[in-house]
PDB file of C-alpha atoms in Angstrom:
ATOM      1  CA  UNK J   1     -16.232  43.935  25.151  1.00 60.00           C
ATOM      2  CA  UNK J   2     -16.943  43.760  28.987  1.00 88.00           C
ATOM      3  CA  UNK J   3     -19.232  46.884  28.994  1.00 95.00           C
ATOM      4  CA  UNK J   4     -22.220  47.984  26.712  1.00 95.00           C
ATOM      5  CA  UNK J   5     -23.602  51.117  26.416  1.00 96.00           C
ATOM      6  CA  UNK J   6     -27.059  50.624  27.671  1.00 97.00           C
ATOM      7  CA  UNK J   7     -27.638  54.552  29.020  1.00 98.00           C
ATOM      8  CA  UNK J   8     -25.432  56.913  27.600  1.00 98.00           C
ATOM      9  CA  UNK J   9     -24.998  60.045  28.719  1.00 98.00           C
ATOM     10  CA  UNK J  10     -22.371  62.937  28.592  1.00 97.00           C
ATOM     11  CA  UNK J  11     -19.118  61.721  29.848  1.00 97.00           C
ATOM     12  CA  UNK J  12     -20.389  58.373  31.221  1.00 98.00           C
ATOM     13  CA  UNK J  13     -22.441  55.387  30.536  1.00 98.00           C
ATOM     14  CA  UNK J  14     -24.725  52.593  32.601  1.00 98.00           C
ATOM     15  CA  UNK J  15     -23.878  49.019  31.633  1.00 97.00           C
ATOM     16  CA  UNK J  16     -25.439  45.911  33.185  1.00 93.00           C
ATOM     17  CA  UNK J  17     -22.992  44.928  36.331  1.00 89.00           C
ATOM     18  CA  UNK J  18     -21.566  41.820  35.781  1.00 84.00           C
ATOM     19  CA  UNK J  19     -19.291  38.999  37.961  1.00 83.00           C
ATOM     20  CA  UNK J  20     -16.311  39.405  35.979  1.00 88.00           C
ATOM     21  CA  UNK J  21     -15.709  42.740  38.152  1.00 91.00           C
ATOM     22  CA  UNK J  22     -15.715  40.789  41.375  1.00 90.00           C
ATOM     23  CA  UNK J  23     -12.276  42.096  42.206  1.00 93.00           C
ATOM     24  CA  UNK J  24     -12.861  45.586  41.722  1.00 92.00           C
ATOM     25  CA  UNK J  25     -16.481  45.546  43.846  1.00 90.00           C
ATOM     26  CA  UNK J  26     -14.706  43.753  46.241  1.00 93.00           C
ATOM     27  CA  UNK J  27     -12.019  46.217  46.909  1.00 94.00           C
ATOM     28  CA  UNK J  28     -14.790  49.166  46.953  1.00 93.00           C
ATOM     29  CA  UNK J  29     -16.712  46.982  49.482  1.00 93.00           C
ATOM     30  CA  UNK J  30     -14.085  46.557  51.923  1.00 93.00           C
ATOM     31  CA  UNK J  31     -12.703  50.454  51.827  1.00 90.00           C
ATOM     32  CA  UNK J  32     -14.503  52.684  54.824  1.00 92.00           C
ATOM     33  CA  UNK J  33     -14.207  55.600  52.207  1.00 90.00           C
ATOM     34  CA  UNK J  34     -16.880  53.994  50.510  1.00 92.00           C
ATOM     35  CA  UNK J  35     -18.819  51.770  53.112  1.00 91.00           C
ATOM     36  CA  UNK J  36     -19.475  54.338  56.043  1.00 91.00           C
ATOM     37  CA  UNK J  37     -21.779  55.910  53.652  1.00 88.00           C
ATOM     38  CA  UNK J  38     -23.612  53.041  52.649  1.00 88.00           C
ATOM     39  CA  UNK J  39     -23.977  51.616  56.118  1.00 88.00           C
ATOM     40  CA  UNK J  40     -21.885  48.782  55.344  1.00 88.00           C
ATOM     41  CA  UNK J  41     -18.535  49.139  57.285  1.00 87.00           C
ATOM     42  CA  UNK J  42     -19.480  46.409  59.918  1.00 86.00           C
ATOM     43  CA  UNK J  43     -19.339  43.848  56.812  1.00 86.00           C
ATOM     44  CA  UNK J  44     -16.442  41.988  55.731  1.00 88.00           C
ATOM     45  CA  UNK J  45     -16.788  41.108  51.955  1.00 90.00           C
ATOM     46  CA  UNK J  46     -15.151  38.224  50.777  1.00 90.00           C
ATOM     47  CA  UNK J  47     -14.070  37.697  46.983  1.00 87.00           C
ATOM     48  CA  UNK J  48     -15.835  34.377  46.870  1.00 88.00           C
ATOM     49  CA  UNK J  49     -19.364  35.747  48.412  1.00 86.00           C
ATOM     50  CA  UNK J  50     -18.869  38.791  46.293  1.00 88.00           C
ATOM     51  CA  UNK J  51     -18.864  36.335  43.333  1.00 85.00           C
ATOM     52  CA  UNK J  52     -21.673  34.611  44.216  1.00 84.00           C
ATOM     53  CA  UNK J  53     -23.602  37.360  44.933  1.00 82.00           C
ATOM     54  CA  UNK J  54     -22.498  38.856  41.505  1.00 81.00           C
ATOM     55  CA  UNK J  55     -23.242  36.022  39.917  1.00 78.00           C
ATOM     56  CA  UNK J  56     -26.763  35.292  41.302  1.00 77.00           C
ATOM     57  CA  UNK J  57     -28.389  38.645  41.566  1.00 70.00           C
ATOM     58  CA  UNK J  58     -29.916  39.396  38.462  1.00 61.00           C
ATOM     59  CA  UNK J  59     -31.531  35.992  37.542  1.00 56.00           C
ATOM     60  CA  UNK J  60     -34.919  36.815  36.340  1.00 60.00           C
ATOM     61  CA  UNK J  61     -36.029  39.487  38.400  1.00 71.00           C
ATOM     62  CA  UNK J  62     -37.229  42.283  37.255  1.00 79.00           C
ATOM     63  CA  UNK J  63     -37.725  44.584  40.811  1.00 86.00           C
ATOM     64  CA  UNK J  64     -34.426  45.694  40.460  1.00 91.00           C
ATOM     65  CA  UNK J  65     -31.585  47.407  38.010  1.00 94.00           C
ATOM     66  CA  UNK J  66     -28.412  47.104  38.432  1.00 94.00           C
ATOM     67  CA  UNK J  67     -25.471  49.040  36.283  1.00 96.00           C
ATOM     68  CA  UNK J  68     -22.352  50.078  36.343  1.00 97.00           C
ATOM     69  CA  UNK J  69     -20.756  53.700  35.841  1.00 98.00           C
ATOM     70  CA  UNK J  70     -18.527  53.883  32.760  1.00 98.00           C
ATOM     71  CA  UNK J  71     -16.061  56.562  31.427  1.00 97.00           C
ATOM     72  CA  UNK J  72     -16.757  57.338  28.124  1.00 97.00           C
ATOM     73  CA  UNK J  73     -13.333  58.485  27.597  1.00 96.00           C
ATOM     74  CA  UNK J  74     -11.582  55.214  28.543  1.00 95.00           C
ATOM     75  CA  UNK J  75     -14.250  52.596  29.620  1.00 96.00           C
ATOM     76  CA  UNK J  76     -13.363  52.858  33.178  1.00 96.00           C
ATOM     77  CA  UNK J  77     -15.522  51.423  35.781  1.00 96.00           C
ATOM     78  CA  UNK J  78     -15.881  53.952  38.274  1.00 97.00           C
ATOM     79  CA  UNK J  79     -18.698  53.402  40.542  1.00 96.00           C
ATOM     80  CA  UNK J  80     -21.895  51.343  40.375  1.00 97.00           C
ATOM     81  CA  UNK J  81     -25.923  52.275  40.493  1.00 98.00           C
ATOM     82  CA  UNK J  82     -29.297  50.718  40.760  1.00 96.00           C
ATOM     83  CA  UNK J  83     -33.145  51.043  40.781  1.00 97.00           C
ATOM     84  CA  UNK J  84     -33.943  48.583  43.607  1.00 95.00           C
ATOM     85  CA  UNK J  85     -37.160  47.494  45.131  1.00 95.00           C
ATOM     86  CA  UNK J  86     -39.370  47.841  42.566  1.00 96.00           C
ATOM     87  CA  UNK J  87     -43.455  47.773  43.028  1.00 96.00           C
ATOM     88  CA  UNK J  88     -45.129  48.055  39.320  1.00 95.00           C
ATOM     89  CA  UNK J  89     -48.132  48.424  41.164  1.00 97.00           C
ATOM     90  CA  UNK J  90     -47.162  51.663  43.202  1.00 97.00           C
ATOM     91  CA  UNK J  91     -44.293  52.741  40.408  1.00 98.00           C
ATOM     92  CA  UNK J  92     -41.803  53.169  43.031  1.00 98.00           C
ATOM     93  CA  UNK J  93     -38.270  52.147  43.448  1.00 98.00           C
ATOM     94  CA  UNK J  94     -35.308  52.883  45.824  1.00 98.00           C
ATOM     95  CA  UNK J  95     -32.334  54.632  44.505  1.00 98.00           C
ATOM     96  CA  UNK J  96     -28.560  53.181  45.247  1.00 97.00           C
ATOM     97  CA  UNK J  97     -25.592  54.676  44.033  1.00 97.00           C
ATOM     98  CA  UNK J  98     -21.445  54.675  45.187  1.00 96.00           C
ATOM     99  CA  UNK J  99     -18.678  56.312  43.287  1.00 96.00           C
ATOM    100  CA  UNK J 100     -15.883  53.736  44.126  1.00 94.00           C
ATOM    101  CA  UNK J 101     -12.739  55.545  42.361  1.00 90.00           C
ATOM    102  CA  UNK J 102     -12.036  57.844  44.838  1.00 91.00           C
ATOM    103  CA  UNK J 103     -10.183  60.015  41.993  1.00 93.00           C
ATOM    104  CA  UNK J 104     -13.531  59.952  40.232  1.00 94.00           C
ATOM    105  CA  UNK J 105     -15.564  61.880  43.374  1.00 93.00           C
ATOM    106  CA  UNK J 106     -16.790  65.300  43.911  1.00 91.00           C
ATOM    107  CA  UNK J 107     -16.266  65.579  40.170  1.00 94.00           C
ATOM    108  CA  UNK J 108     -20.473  65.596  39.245  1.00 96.00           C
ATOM    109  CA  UNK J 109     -20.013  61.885  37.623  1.00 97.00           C
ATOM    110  CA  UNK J 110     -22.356  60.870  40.585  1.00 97.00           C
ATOM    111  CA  UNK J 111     -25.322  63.672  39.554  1.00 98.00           C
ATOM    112  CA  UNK J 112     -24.811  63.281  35.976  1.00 98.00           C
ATOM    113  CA  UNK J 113     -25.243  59.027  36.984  1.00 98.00           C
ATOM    114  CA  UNK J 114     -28.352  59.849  38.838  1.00 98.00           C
ATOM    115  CA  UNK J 115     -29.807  61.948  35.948  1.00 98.00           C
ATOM    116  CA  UNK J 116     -29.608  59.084  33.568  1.00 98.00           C
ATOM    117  CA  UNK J 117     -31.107  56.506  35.997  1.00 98.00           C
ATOM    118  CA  UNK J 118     -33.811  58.892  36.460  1.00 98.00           C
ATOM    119  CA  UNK J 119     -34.085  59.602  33.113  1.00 98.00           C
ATOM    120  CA  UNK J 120     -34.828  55.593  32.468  1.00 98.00           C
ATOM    121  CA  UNK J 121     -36.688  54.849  35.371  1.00 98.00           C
ATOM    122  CA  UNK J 122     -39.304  57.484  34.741  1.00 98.00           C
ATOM    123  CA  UNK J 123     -39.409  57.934  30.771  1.00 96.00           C
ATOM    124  CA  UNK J 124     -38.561  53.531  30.243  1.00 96.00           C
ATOM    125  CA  UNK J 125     -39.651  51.965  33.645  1.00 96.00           C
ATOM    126  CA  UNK J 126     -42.914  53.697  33.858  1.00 97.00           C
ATOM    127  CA  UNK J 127     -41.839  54.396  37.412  1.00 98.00           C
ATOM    128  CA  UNK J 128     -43.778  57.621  39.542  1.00 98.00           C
ATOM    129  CA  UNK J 129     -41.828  57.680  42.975  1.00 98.00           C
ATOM    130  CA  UNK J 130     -38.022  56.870  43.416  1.00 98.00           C
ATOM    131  CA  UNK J 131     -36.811  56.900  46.655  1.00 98.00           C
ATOM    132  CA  UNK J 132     -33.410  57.169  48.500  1.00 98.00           C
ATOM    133  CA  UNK J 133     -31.930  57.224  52.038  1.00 97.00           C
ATOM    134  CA  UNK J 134     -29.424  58.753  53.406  1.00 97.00           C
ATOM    135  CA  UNK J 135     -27.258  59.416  56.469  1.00 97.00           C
ATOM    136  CA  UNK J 136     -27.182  62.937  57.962  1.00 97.00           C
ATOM    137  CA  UNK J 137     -23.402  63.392  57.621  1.00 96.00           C
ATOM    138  CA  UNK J 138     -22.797  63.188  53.952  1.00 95.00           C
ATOM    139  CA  UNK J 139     -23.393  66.028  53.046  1.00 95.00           C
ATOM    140  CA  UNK J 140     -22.095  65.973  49.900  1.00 94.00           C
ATOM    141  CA  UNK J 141     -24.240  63.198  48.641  1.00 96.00           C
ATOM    142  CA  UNK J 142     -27.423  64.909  50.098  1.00 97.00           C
ATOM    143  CA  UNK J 143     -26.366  68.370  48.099  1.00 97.00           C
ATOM    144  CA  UNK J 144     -26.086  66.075  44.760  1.00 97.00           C
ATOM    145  CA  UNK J 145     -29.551  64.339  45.522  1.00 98.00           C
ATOM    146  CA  UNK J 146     -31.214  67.927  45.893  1.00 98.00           C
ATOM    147  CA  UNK J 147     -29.310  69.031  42.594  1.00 97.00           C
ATOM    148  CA  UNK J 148     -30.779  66.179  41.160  1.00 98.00           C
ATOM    149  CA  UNK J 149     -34.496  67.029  42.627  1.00 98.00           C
ATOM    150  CA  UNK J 150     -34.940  65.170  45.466  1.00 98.00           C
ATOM    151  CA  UNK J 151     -36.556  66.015  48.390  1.00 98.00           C
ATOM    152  CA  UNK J 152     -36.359  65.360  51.600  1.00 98.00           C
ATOM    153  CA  UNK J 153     -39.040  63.638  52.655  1.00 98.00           C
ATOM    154  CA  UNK J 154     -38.870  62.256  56.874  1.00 98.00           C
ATOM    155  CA  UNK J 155     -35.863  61.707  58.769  1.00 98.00           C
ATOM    156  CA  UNK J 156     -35.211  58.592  61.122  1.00 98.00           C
ATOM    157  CA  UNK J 157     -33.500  60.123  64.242  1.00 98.00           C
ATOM    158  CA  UNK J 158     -29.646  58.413  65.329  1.00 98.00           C
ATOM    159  CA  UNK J 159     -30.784  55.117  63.065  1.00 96.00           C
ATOM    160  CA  UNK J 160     -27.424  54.534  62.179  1.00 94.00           C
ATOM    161  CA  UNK J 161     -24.474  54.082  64.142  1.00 94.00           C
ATOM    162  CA  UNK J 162     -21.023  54.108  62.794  1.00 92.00           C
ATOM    163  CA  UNK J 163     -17.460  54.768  64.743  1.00 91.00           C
ATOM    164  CA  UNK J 164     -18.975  55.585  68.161  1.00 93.00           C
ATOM    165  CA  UNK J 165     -21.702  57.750  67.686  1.00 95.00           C
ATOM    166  CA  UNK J 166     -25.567  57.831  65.935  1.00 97.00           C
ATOM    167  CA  UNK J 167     -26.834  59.457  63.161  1.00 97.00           C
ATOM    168  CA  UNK J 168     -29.976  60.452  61.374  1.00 98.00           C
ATOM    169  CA  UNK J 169     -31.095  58.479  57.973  1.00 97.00           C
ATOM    170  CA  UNK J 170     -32.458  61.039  55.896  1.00 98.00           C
ATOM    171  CA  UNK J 171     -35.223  59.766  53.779  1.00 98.00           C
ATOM    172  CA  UNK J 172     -35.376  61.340  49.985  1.00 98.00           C
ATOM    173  CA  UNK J 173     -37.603  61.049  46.878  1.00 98.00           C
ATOM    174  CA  UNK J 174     -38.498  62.720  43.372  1.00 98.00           C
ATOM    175  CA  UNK J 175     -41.789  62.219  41.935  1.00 98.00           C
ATOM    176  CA  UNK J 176     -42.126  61.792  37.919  1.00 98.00           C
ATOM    177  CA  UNK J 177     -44.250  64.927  37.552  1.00 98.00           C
ATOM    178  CA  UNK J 178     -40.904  66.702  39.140  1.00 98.00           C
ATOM    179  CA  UNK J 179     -38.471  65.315  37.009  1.00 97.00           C
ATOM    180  CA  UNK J 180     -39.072  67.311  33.273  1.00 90.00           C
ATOM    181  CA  UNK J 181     -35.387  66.558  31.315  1.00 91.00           C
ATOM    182  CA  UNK J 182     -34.287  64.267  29.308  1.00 94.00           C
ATOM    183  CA  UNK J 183     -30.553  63.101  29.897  1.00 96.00           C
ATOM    184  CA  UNK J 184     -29.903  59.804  27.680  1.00 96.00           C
ATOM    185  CA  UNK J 185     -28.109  60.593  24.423  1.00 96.00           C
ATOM    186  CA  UNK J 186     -29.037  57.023  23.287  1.00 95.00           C
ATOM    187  CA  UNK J 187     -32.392  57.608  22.774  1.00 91.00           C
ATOM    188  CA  UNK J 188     -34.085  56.262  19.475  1.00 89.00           C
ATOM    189  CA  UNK J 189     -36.935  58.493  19.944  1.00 84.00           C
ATOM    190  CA  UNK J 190     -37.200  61.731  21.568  1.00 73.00           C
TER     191      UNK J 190
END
C-alpha cells in the first residue's frame, strides 16, 4: 500500500508524503495553476531535486508535518498539506496547503483538509497558534481559510510580485481556544 490512513476524515485522508510520488509533485510544481498561488512560479523544479528533496525532508525532525490528501473513494492523491515551522515552546506552526488535481478544486476537499490538520495540530500536537499567509488575489483560498476560522491578522503591502504587477501577502491565524470541533473519524478516543 503506498498510502496509510493516518487522519481520516469524511471523503479524504492525510498520509505521510513520500518520494515515490516525485512525478506527480513534480508536475504540480511546475504548473502556474498551482505555483502563482504559492509564490513559486519563478522556480523551475526538476524531477531529480524534487527527489531529493522528497527524499530528505522528513529525517528526524519533528518542526514540521508533512501529508498528503487522499480520496477515500479511490486512493487518489490529490493535493498535499503540512504543519511547518513548528516552536513547542510558543505552540505555533505555519499552515501550507495546494490542491494539485485541478478537477479536485473548488470542490471543499481543501476546507475539509484544513479541518483535519487543525483538528491534529491542536487536539495531538498540543499546538495554540497556526498561522498562514496568503496573497491578496486568491480569493478563493482566503474565503476557505475564514470558513475554516482564520483570521486575518496584518497584511504585507505589494510583497509579492507575480506576472507584472505586486500584491499584498495577507497574513492569517486561528488560535486553539477558536477552534471547538472535532473532524478525525480515526480517533481512538473522543
Amino acid at each position: 500500500m503506498k498510502y496509510f490512513k493516518k487522519i481520516v476524515g469524511d471523503t479524504i485522508y492525510l498520509s505521510p508524503r513520500n518520494s515515490e510520488d516525485v512525478e506527480t509533485f513534480t508536475k504540480w510544481l511546475n504548473d502556474f495553476q498551482v505555483t502563482d498561488g504559492l509564490g513559486r512560479s519563478g522556480l523551475i523544479v526538476t524531477l531529480n531535486g524534487e527527489k531529493e528533496y522528497l527524499e530528505n525532508v522528513h529525517d528526524n525532525d519533528n518542526t514540521r508535518y508533512y501529508f498528503v490528501i487522499v480520496t477515500l473513494e479511490n486512493d487518489e492523491m490529490i493535493g498535499t498539506i503540512s504543519l511547518e515551522n513548528i516552536n513547542y515552546i510558543n505552540r505555533s506552526a505555519k499552515l501550507g496547503i495546494f490542491i494539485g488535481e485541478e478537477k479536485h478544486r473548488g470542490k471543499g476537499i481543501g476546507k475539509e483538509a484544513i479541518q483535519l490538520i487543525l483538528d491534529y495540530g491542536f487536539h495531538y500536537l498540543n499546538l495554540n497558534s497556526i498561522q498562514l499567509s496568503v496573497f491578496a488575489f486568491n480569493e478563493r483560498a482566503i474565503a476557505c481559510y475564514k470558513k475554516c476560522g482564520f483570521k486575518e491578522v496584518g497584511r504585507l503591502r505589494e510583497a509579492y510580485y507575480l506576472n507584472g504587477k505586486y500584491y499584498d501577502k495577507i497574513l492569517m491565524d486561528i488560535l486553539k481556544s477558536e477552534f471547538n470541533e472535532t473532524y478525525i473519524r480515526n480517533k481512538y478516543i473522543e
